[in-house]
Short mmCIF file of C-alpha atoms and ligand atoms in Angstrom, two decimals:
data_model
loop_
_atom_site.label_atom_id
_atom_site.label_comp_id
_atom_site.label_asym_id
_atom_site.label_seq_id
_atom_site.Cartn_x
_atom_site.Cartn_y
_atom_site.Cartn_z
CA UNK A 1 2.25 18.08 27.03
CA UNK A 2 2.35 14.39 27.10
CA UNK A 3 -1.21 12.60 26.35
CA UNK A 4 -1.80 9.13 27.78
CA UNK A 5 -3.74 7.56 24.53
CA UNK A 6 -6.19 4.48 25.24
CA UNK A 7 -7.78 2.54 22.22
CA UNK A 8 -10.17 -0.62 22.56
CA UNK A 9 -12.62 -0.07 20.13
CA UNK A 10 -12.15 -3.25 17.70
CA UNK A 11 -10.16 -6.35 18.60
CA UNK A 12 -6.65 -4.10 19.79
CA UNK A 13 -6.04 -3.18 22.53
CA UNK A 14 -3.56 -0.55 22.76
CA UNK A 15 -2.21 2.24 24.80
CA UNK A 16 0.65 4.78 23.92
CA UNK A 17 2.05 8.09 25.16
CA UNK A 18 2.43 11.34 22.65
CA UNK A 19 4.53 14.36 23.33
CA UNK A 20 2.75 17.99 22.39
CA UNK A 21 1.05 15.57 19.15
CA UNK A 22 4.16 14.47 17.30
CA UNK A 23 6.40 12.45 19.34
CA UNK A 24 5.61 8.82 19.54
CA UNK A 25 7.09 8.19 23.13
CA UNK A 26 5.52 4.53 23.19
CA UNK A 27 3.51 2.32 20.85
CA UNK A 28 2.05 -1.02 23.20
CA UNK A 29 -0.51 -2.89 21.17
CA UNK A 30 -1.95 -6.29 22.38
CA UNK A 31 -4.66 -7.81 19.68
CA UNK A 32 -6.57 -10.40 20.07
CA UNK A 33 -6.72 -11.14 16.07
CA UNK A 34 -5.55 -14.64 16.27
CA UNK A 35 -8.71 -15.71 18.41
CA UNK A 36 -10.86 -14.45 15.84
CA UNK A 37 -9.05 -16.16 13.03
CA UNK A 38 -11.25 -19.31 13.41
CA UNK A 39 -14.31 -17.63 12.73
CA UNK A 40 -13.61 -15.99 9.88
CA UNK A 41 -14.14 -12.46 11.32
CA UNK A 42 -14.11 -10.13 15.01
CA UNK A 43 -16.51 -11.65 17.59
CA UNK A 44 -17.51 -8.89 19.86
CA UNK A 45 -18.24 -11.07 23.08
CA UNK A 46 -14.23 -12.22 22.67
CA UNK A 47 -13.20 -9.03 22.03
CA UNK A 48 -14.41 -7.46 24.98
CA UNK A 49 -13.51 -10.31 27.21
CA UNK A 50 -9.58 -10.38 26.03
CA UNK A 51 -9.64 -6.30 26.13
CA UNK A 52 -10.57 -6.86 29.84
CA UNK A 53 -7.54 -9.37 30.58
CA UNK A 54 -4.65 -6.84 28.78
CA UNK A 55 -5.94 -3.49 29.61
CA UNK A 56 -3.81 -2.31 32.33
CA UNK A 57 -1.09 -4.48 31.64
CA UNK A 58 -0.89 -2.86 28.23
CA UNK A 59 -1.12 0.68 29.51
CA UNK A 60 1.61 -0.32 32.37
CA UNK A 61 3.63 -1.01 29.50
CA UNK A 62 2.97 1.91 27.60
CA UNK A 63 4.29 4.00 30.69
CA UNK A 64 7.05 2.23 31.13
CA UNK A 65 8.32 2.11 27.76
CA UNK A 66 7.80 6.32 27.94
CA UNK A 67 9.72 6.08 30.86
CA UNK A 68 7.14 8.17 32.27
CA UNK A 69 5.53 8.34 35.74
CA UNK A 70 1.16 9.10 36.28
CA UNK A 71 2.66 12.57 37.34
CA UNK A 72 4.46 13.04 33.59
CA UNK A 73 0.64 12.79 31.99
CA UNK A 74 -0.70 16.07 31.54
CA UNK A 75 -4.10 13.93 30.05
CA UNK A 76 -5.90 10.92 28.87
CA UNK A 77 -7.19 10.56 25.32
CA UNK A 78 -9.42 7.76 24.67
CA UNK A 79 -12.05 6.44 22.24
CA UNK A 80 -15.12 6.77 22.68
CA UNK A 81 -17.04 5.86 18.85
CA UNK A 82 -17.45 4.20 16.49
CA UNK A 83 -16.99 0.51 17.30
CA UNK A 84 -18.11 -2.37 19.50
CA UNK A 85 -20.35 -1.53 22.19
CA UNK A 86 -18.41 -3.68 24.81
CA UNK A 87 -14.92 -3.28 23.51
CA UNK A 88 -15.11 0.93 23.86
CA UNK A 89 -16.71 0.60 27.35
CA UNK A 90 -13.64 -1.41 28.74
CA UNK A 91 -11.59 1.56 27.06
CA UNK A 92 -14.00 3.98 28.46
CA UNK A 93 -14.43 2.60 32.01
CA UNK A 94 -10.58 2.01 32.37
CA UNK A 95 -9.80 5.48 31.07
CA UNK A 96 -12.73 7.30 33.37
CA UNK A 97 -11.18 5.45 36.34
CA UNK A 98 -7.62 6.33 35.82
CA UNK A 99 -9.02 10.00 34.71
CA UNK A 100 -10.35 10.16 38.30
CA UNK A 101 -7.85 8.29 40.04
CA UNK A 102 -5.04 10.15 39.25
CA UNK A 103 -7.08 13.29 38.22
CA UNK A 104 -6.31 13.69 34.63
CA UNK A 105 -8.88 15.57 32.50
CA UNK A 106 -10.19 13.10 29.95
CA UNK A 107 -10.51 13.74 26.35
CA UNK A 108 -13.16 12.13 23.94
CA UNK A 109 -12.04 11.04 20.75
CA UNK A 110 -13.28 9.79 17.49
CA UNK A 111 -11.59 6.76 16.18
CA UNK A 112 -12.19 7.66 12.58
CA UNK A 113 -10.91 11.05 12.80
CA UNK A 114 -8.10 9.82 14.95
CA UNK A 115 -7.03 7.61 12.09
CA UNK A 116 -5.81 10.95 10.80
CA UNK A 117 -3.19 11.75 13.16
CA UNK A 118 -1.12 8.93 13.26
CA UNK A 119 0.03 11.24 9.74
CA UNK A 120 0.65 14.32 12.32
CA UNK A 121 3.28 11.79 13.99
CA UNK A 122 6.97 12.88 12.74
CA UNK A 123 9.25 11.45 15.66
CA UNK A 124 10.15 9.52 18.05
CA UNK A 125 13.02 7.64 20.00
CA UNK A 126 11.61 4.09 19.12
CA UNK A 127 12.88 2.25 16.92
CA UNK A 128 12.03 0.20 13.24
CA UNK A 129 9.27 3.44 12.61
CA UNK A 130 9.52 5.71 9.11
CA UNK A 131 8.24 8.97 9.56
CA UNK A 132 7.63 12.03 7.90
CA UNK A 133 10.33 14.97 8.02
CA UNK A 134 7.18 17.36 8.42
CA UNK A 135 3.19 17.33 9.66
CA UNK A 136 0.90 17.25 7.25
CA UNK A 137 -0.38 21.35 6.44
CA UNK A 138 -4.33 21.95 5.89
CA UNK A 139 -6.53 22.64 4.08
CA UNK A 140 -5.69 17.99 4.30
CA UNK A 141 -7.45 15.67 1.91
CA UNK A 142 -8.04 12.88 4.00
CA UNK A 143 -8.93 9.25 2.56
CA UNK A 144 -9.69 7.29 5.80
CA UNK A 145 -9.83 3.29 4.52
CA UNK A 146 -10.77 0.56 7.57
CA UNK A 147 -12.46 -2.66 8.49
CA UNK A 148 -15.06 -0.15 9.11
CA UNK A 149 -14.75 2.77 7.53
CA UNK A 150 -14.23 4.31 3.85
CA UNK A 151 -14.67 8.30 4.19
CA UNK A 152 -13.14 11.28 2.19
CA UNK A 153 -12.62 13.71 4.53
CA UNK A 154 -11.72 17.46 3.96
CA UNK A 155 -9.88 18.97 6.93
CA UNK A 156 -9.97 22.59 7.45
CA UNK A 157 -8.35 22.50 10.68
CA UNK A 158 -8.27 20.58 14.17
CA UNK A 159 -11.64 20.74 14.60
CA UNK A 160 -13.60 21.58 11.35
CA UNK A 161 -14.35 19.17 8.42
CA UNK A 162 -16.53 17.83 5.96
CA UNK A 163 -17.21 14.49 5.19
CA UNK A 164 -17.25 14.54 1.35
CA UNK A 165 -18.13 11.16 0.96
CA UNK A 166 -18.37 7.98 2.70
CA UNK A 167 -19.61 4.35 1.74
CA UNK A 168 -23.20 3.43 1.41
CA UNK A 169 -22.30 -0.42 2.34
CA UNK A 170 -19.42 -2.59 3.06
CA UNK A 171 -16.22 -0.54 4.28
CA UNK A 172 -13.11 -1.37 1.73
CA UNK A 173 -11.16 -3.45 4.35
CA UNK A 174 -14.27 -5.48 4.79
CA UNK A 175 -14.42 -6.31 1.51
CA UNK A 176 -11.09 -7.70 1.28
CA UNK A 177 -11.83 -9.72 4.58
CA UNK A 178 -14.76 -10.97 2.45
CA UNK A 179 -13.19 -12.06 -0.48
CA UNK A 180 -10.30 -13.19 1.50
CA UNK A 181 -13.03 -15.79 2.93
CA UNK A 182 -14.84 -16.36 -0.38
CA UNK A 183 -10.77 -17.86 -1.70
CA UNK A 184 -10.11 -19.48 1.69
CA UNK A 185 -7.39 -17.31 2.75
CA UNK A 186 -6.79 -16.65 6.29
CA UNK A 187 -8.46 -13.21 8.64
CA UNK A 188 -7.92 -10.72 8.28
CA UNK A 189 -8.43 -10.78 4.66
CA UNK A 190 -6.58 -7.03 3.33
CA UNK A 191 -2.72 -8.42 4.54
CA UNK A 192 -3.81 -12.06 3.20
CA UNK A 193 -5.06 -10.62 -0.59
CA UNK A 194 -2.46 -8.48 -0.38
CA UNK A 195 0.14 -10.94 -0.38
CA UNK A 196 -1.75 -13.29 -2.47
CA UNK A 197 -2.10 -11.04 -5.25
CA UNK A 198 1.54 -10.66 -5.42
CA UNK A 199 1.62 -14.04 -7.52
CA UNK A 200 -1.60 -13.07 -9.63
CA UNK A 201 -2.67 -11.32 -12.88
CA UNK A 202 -4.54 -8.58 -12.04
CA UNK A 203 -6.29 -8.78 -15.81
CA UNK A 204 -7.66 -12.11 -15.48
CA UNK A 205 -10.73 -11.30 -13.78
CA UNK A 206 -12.92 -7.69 -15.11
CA UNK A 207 -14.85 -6.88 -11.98
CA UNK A 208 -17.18 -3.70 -12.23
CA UNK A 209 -16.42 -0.46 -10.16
CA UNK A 210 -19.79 0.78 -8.26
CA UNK A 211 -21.66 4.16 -10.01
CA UNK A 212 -22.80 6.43 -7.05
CA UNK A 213 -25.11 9.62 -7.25
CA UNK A 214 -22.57 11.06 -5.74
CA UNK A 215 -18.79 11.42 -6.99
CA UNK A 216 -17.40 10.85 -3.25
CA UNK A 217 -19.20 8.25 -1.88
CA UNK A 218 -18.44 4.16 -2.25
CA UNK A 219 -20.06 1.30 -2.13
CA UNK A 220 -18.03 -2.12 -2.13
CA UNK A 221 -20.77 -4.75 -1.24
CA UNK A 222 -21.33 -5.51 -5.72
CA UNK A 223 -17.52 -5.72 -6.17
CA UNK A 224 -17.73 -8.13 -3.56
CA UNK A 225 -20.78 -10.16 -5.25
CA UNK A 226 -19.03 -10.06 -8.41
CA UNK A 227 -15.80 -11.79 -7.37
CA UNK A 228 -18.21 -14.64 -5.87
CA UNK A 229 -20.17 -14.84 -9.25
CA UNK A 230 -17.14 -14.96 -10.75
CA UNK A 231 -15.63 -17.70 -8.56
CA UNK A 232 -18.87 -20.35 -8.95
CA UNK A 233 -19.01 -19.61 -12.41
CA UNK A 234 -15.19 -20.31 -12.96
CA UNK A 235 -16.10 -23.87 -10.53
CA UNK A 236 -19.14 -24.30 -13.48
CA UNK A 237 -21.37 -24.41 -10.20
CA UNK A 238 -24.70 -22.46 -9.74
CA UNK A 239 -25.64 -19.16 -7.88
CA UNK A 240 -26.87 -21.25 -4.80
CA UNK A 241 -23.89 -22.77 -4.31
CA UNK A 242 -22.37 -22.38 -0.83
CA UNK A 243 -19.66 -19.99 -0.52
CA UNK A 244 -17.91 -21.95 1.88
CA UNK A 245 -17.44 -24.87 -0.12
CA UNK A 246 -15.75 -22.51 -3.27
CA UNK A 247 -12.18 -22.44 -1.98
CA UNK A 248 -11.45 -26.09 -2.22
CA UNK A 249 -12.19 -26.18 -5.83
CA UNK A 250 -9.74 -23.53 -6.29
CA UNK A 251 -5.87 -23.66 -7.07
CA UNK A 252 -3.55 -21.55 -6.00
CA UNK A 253 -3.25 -19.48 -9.36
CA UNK A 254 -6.84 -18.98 -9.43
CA UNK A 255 -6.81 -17.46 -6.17
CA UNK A 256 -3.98 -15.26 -7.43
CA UNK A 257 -5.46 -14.04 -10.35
CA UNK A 258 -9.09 -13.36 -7.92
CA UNK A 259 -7.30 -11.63 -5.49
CA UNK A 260 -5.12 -9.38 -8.03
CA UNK A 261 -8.26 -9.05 -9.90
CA UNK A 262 -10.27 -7.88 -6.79
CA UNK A 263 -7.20 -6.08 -5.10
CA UNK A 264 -7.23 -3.58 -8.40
CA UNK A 265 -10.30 -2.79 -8.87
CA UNK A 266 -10.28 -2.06 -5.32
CA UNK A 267 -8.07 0.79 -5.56
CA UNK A 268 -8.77 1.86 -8.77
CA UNK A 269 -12.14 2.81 -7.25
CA UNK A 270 -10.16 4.41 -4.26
CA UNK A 271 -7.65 6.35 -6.42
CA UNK A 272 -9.91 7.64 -8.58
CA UNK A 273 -12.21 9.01 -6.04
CA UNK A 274 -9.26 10.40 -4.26
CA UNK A 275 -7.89 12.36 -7.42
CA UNK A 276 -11.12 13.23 -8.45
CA UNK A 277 -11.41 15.48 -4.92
CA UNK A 278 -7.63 16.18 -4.89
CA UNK A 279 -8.55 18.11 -8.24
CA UNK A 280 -11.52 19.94 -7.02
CA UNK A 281 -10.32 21.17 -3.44
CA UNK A 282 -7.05 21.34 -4.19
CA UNK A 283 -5.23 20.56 -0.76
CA UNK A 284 -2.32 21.33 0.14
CA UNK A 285 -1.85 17.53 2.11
CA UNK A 286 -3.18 14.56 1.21
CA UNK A 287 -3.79 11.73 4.34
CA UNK A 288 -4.34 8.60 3.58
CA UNK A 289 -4.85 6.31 6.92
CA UNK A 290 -6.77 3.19 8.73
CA UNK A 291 -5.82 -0.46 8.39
CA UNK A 292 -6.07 -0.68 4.32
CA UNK A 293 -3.30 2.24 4.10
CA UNK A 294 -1.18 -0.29 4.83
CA UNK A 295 -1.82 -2.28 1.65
CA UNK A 296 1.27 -1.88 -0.87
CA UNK A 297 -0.28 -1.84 -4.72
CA UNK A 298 -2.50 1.11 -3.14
CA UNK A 299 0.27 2.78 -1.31
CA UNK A 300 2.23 2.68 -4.89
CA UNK A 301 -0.80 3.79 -7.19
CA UNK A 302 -1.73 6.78 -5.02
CA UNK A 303 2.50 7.82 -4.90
CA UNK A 304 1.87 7.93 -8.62
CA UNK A 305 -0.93 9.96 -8.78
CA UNK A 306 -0.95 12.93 -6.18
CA UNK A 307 0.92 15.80 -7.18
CA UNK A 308 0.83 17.38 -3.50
CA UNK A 309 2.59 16.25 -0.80
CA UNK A 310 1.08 12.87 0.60
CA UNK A 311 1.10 11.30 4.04
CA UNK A 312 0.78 7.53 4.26
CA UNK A 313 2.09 6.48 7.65
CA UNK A 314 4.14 3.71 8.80
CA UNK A 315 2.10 0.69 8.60
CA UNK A 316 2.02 -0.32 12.65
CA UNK A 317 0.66 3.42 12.66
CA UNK A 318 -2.21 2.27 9.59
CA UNK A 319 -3.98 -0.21 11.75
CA UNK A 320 -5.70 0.32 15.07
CA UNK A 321 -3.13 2.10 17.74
CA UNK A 322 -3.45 4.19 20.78
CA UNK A 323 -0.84 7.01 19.18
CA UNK A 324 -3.49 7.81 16.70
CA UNK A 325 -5.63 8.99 19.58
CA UNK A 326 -3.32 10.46 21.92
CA UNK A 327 -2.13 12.44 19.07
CA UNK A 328 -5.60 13.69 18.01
CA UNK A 329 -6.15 14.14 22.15
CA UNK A 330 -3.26 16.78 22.38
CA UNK A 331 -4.99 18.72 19.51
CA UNK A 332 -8.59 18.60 20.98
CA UNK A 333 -9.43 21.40 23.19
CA UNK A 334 -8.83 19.98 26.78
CA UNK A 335 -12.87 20.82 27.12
CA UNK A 336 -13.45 18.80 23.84
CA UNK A 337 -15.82 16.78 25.75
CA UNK A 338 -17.64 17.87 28.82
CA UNK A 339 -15.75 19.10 31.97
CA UNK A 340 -16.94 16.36 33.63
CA UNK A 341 -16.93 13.50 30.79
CA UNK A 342 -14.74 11.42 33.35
CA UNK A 343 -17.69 10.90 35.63
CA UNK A 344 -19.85 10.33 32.35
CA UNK A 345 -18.78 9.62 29.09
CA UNK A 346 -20.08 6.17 27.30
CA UNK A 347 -19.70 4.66 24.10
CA UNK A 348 -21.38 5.74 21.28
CA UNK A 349 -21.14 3.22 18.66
CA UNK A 350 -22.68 4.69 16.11
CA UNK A 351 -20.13 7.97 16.75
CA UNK A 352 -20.25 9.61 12.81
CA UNK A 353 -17.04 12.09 12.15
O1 KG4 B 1 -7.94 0.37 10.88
P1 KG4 B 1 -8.08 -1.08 11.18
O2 KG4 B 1 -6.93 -1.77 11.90
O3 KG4 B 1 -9.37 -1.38 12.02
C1 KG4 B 1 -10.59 -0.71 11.80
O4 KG4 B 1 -10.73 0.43 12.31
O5 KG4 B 1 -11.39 -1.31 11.05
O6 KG4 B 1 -8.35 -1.81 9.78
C2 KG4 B 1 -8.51 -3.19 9.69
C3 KG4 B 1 -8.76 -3.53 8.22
C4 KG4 B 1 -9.12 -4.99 8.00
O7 KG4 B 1 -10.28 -5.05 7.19
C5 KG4 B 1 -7.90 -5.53 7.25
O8 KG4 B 1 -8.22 -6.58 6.37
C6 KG4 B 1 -7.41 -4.29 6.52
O9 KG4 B 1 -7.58 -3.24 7.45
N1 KG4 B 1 -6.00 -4.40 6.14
C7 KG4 B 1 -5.59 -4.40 4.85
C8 KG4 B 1 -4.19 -4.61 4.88
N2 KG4 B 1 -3.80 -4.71 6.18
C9 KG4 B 1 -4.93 -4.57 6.95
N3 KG4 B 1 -6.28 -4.26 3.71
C10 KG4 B 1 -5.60 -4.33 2.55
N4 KG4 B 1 -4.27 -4.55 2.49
C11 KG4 B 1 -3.52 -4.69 3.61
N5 KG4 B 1 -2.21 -4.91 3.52
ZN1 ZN B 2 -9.52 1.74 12.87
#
């Protein structure tokens, strides 16, 4: 069965075919990052409007690098939640239409779950992709970092999971696109850190790790006020000082030893939630996906740590892609939403896993 996949739901745009779940048969991704460089962050009126221009261009694409023809697609996969209002509706309205058009059945998917599966992805005839020799086997850990999203997940199967924890504020990869802004480095902030702290001393700076009621959940928005305390008191200016202005008075080893600093603590607080559940429940897989996956110091620490086998996927398959969800689509029931969700489905923002 090969599933059409069609993702829209943040500033990429991106379409891709899967065969039966595992076989990446094409990977076409069009973002419109570099437009939101300039301010700092995704604006959603932008996003929708360059999602509009590349749609079917990128899903053309996507067919053609499959080699496939609209009568090779057994169905369409797209997102439907969580993310910008306007960017899932050109998703959704593109994928209803071509659901219709060229009757398809269309299957609903959540973008957070979906994260998942680009782990359930083992082969394919592209090339410059790693890949693991086998699927990940449940009972799956999952630790689902984004610009969004920070979520332990415990998989029983396809369709059945519990959220074990999630964050009560800022998302992890929003954090380092905060503190990436705070230094003056360029959007988004996690590759930018990332590369920064290569350079830094990851001692230099003690920043405090959040308490929570509860063991699984995370909170990142006081990590994030702590490296800017930590900034305008290392400039000797006050509390009221404007961030914006902070960066200049830095040099570059400062903003090395920040970002180290803030990169650590980071996944310290990651890891040890991680482990902490990876002792309890015992899983026999351990997922760890979205955009901040991609980030080496926590790729290495987590290697170090879990004992079971763990899936980290290639890093064009970490941040927002369309073989996520047309992987996750072949797995859904074909009635996963309603029978006639092609004549009705809508964005739900808001979508929770
Ligand atoms: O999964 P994704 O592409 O989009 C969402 O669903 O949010 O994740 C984007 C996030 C951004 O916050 C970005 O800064 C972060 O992933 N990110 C990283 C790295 N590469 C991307 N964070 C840390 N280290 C990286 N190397
Ligand atoms: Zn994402």
């Amino acid at each position: 069965m090969k599933v059409l996949g069609i993702e829209s739901s943040c500033d990429e745009t991106a379409a891709a075919v899967v065969e039966n779940g595992y076989k990446l048969l094409s990977n076409s991704i069009s973002s419109s990052v570099d437009l939101h460089a300039v301010y700092g962050g995704v604006v959603p009126e932008i996003a929708s409007r360059s999602h509009l221009g590349v749609i079917t261009p990128t899903i053309k694409e996507a067919l053609n690098d499959a080699n496939c023809q609209w009568s090779d697609i057994d169905a369409i996969a797209v997102t439907y939640g969580p993310g910008l209002s306007g960017s899932l509706l050109i998703g959704i309205m593109t994928a209803r239409t071509l659901a219709i058009a060229k009757h398809k059945p269309l299957i609903p998917v959540n973008h957070v779950h979906s994260h998942v599966y680009a782990a359930m992805i083992t082969e394919s005839p592209l090339k410059n992709y790693s890949f693991p020799q086998s699927q990940p086997q449940f009972p799956i850990l999952s630790l689902i970092v984004s610009g969004g999203h920070t979520q332990l997940v415990l998989m029983t199967d396809h369709k059945n999971y519990k959220v074990l924890g999630k964050t009560a504020d800022d998302a992890v990869g929003e954090a380092f696109d905060k503190v990436a802004k705070i230094l003056g480095l360029p959007y988004p902030g996690g590759p930018s850190i990332s590369k920064a702290a290569q350079s830094g001393n990851p001692e230099a700076f003690t920043l405090p790790q959040s308490k929570m009621s509860s063991p699984y959940d995370f909170s990142f928005s006081g990590l994030k006020t702590a490296v800017l305390r930590a900034v305008q008191e290392l400039c000797g200016k006050p509390y009221d000082f404007p961030s914006s202005r902070l960066a200049e008075l830095l040099n570059e080893s400062q903003k090395a030893d920040i970002a180290a600093s803030f990169q650590k603590t980071a996944v310290q607080t990651l890891a040890s939630k991680l482990f902490k559940a990876f002792e309890e429940f015992k899983p026999r897989s351990v997922v760890v996906a979205g955009g901040v996956a991609a980030n080496g110091y926590l790729r290495k620490t987590l290697t170090s740590i879990i004992t079971a086998p763990l899936f980290i996927p290639d890093i064009k398959l970490c941040t927002d892609n369309a073989a996520m969800v047309a992987s996750l689509g072949f797995y859904l029931p074909l009635d996963a939403g309603r029978p006639d969700s092609a004549y009705h489905l809508q964005p739900v923002p808001s979508l929770a896993m």
